[in-house]
Short mmCIF file of N, CA, C and O in Angstrom, two decimals:
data_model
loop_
_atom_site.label_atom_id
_atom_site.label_comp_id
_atom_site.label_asym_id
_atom_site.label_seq_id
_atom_site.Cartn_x
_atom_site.Cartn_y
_atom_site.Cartn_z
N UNK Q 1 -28.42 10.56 -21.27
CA UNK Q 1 -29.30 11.00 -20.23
C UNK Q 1 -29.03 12.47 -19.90
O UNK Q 1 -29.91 13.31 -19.77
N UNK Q 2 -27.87 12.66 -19.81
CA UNK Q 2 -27.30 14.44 -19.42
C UNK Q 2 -28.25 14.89 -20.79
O UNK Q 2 -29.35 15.41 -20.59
N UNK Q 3 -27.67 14.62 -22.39
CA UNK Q 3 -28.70 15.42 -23.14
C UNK Q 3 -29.80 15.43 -23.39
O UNK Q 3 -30.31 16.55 -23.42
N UNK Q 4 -30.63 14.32 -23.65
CA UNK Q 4 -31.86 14.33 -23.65
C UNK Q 4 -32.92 13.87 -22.92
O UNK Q 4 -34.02 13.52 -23.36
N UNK Q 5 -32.55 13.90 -21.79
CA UNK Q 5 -33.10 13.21 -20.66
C UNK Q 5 -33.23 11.73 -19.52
O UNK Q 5 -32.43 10.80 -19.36
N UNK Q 6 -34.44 11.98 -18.94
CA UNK Q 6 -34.06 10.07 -18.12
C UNK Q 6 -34.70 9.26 -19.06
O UNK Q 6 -34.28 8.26 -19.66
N UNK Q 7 -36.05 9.99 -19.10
CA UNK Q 7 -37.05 8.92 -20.54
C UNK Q 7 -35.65 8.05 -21.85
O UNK Q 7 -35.22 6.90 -21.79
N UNK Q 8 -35.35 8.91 -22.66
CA UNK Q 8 -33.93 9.00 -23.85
C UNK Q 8 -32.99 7.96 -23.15
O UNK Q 8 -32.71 6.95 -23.79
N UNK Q 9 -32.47 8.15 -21.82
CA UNK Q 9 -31.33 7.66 -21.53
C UNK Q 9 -31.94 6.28 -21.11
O UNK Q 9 -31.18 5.36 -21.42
N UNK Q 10 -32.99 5.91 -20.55
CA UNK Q 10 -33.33 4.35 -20.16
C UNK Q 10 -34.15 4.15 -21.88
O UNK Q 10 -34.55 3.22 -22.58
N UNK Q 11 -34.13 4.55 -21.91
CA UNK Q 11 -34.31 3.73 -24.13
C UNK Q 11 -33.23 3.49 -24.27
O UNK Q 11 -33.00 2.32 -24.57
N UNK Q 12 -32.20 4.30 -24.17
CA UNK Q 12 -31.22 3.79 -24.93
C UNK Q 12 -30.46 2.69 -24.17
O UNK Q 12 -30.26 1.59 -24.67
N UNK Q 13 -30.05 3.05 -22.93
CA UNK Q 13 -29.68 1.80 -22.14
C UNK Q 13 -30.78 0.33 -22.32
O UNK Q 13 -30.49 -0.78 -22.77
N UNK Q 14 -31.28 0.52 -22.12
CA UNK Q 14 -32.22 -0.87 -22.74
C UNK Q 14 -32.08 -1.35 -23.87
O UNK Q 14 -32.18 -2.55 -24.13
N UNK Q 15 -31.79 -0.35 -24.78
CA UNK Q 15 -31.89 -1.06 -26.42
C UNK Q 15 -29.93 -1.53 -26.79
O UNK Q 15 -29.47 -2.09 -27.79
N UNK Q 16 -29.11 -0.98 -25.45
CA UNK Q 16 -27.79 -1.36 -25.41
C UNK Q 16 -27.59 -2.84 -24.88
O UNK Q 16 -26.95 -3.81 -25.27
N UNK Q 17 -28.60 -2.49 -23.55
CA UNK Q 17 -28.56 -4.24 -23.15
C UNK Q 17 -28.92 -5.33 -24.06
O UNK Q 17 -28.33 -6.39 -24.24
N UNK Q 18 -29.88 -4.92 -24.55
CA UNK Q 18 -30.81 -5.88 -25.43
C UNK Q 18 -29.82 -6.31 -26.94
O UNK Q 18 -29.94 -7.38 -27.54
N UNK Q 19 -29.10 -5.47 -27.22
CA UNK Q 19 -28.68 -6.12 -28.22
C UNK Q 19 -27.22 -7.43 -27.66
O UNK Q 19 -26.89 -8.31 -28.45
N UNK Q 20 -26.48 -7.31 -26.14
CA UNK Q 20 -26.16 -8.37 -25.90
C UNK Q 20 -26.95 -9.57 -25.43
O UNK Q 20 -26.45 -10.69 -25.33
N UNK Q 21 -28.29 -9.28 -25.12
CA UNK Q 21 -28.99 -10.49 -24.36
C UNK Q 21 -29.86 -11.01 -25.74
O UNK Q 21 -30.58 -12.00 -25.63
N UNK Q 22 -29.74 -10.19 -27.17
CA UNK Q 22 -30.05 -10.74 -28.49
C UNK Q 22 -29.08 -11.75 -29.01
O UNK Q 22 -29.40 -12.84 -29.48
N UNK Q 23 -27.91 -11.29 -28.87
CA UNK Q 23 -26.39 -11.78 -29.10
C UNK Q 23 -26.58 -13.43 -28.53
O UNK Q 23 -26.63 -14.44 -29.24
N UNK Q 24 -26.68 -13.33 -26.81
CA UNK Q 24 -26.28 -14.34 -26.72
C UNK Q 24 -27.51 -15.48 -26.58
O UNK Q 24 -27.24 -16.68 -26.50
N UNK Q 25 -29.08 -14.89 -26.56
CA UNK Q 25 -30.08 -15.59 -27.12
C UNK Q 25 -29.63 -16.71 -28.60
O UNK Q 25 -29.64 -17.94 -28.69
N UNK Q 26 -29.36 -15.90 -29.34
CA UNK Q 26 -29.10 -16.80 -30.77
C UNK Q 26 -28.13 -17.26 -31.07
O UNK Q 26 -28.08 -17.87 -32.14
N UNK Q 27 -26.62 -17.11 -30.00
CA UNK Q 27 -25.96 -18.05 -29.82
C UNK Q 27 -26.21 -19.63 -29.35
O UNK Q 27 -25.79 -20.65 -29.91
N UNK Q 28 -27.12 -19.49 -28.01
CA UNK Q 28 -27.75 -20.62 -27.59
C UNK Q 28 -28.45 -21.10 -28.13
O UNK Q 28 -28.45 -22.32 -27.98
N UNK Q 29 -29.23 -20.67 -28.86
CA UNK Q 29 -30.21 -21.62 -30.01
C UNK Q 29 -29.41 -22.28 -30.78
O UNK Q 29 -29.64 -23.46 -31.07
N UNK Q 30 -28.24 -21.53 -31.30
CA UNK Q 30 -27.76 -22.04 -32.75
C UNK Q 30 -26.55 -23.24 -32.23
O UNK Q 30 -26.37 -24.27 -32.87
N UNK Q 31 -25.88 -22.93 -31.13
CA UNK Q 31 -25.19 -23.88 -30.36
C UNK Q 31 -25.49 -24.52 -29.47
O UNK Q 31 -24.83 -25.50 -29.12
N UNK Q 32 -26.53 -24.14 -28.90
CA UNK Q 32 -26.94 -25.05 -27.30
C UNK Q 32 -28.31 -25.75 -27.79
O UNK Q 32 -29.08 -25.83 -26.83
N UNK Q 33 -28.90 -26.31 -29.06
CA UNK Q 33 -29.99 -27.01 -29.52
C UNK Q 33 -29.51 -28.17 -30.29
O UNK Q 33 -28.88 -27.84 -31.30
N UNK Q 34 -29.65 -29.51 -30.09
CA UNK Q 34 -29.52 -30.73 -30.91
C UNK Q 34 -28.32 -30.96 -31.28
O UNK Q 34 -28.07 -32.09 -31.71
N UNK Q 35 -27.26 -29.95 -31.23
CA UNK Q 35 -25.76 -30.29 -31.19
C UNK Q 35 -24.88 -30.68 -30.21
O UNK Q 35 -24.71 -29.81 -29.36
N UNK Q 36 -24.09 -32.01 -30.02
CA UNK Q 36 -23.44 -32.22 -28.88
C UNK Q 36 -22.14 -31.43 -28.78
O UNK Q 36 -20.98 -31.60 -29.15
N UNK Q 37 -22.77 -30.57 -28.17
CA UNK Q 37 -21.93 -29.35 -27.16
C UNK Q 37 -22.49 -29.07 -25.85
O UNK Q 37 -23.63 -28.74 -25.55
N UNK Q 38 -21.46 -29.25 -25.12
CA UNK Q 38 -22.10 -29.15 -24.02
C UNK Q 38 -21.93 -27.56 -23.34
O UNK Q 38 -21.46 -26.63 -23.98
N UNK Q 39 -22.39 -27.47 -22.02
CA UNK Q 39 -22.80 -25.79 -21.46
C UNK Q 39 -21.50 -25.33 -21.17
O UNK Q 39 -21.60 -24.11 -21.24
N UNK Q 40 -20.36 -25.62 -20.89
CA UNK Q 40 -19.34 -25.22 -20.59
C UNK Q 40 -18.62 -24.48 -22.28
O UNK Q 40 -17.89 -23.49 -22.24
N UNK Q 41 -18.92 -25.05 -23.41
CA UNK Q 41 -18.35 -24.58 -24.33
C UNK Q 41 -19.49 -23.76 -24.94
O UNK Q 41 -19.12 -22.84 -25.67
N UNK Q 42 -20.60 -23.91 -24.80
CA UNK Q 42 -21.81 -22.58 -25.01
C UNK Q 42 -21.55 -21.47 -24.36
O UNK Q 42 -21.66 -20.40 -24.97
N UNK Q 43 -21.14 -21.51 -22.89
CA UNK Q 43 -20.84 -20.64 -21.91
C UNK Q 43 -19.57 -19.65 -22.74
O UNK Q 43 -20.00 -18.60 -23.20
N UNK Q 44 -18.30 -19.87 -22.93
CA UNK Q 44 -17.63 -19.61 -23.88
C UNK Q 44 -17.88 -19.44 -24.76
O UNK Q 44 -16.81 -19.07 -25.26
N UNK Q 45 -18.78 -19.42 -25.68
CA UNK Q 45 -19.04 -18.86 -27.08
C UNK Q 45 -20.44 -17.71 -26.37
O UNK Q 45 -20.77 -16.87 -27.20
N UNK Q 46 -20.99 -17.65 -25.43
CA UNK Q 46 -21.60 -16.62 -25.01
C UNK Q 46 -20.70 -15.70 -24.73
O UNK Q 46 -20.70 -14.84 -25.61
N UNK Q 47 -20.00 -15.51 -23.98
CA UNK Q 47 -18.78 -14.56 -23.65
C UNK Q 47 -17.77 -14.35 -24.95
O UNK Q 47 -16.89 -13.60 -24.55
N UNK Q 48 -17.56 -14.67 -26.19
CA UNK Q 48 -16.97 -14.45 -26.66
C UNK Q 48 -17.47 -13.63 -27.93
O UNK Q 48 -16.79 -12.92 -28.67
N UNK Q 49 -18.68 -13.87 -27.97
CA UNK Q 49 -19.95 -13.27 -28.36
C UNK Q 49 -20.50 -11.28 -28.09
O UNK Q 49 -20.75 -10.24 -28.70
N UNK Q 50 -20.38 -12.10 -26.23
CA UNK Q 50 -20.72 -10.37 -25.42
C UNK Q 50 -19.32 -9.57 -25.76
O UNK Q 50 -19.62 -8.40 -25.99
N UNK Q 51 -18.02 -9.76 -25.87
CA UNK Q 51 -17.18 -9.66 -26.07
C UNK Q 51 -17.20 -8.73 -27.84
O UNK Q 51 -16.69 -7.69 -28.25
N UNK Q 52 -17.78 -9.42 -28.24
CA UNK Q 52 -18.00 -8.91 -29.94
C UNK Q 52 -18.75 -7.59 -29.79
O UNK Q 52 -18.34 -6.50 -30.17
N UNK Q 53 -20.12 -7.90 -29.05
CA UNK Q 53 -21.12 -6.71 -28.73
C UNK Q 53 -20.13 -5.71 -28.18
O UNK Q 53 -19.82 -4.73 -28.87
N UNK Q 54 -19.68 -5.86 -27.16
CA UNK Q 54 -18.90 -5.09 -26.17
C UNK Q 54 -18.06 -3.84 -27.41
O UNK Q 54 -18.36 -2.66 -27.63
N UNK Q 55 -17.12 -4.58 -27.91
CA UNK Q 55 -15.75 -3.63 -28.84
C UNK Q 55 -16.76 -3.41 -29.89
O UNK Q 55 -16.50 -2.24 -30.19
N UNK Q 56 -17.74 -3.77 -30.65
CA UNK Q 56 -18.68 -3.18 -31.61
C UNK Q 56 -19.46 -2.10 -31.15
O UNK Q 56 -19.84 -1.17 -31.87
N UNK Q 57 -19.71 -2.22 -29.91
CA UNK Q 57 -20.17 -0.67 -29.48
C UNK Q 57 -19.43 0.49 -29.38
O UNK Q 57 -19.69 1.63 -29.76
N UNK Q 58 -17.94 -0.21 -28.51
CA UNK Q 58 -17.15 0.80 -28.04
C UNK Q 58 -16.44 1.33 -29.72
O UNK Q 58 -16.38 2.54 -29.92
N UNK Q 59 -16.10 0.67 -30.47
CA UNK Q 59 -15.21 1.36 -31.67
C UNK Q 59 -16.27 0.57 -32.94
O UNK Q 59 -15.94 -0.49 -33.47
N UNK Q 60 -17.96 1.52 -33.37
CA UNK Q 60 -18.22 0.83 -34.16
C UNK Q 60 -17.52 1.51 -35.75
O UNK Q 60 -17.35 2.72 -35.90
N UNK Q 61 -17.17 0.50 -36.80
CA UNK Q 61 -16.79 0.72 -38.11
C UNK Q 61 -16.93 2.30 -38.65
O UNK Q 61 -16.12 3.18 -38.96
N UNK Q 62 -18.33 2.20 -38.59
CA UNK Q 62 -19.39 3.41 -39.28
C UNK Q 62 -19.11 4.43 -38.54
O UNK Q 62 -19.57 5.27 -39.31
N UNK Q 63 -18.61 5.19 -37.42
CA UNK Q 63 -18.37 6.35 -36.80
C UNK Q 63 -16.71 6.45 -36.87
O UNK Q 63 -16.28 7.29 -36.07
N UNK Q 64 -15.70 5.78 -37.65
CA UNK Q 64 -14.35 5.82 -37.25
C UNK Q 64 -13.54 5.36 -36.24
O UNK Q 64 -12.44 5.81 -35.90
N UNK Q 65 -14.13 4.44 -35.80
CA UNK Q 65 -14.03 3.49 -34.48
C UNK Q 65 -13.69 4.09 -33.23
O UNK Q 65 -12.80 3.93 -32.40
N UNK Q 66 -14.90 5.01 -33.38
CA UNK Q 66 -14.88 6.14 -31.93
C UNK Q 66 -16.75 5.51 -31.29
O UNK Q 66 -17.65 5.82 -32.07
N UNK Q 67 -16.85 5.33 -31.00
CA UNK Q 67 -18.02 4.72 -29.93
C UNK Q 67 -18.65 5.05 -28.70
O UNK Q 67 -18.34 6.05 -28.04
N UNK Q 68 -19.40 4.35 -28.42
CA UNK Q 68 -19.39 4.52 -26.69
C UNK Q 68 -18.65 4.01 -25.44
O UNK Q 68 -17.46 3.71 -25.59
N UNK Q 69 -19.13 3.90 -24.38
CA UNK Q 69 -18.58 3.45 -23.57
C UNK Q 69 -18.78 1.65 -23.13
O UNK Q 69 -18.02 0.89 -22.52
N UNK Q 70 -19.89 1.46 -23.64
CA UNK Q 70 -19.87 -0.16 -23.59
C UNK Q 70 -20.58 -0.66 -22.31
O UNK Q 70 -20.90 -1.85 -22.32
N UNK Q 71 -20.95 0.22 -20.97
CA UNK Q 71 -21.26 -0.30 -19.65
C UNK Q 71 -22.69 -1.02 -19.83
O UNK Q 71 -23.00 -1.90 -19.02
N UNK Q 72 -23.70 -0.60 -21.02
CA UNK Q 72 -24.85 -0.73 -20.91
C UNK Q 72 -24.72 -2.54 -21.55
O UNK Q 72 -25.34 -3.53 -21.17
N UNK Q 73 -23.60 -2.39 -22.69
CA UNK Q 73 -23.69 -3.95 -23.52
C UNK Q 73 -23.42 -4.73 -22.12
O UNK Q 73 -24.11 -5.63 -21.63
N UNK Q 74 -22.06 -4.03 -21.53
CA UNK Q 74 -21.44 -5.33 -20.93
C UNK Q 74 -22.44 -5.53 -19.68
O UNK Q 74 -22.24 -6.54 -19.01
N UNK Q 75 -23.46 -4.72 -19.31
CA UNK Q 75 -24.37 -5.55 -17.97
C UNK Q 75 -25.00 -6.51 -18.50
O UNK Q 75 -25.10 -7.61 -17.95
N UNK Q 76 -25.81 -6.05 -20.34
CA UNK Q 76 -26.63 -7.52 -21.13
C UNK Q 76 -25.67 -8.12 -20.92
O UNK Q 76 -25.88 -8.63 -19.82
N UNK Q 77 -24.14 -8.59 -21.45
CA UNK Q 77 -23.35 -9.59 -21.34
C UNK Q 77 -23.64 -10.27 -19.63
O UNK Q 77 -24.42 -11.20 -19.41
N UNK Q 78 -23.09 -9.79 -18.91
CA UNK Q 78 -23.38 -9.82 -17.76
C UNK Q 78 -24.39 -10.33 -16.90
O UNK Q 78 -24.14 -10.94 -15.86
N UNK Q 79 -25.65 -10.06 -17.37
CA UNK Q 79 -27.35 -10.54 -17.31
C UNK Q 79 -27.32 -12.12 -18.24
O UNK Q 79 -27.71 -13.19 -17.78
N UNK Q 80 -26.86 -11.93 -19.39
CA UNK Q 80 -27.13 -13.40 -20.17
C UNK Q 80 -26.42 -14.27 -19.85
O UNK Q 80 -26.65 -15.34 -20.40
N UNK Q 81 -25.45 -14.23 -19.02
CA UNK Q 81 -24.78 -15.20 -18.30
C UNK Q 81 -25.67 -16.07 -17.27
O UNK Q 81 -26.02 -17.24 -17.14
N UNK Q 82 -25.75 -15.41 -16.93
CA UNK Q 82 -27.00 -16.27 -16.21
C UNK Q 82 -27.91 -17.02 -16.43
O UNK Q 82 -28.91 -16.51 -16.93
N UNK Q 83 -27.94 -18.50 -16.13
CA UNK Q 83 -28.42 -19.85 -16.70
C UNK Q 83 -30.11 -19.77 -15.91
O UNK Q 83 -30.92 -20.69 -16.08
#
């Protein structure tokens, strides 16, 4: 947002959230559909999930595991918690 503006900086914060509230979307499908598991251990594999998003932002592979700061994943984490 400081460099390229507010427009730039709410894209990118959005497309930060969105990839944890992607995360833990297709966790719940793939664990919380027709398999007996119940919400308490979905709940935990959501968070362990946002958790993945989270340190994949902050130190991703491809830049030398120098990253960002992570505040935008961890509010999606944060937001997809919510039932």
């Amino acid at each position: 947002m400081r460099v390229l503006g507010k427009k730039a900086g709410i894209i990118t914060y959005a497309g930060d959230m969105l990839k944890a509230l992607i995360c833990s979307i297709v966790i719940r499908c793939v664990f919380g559909l027709g398999l007996n598991v119940d919400a308490g251990e979905v709940f935990v594999l959501v968070l362990y999930g946002g958790l993945g998003v989270v340190l994949g932002h902050n130190y991703p592979f491809y830049m030398g595991f120098k990253g960002g700061k992570g505040i935008a994943a961890s509010s999606g984490v944060g937001i997809s918690l919510f039932d």
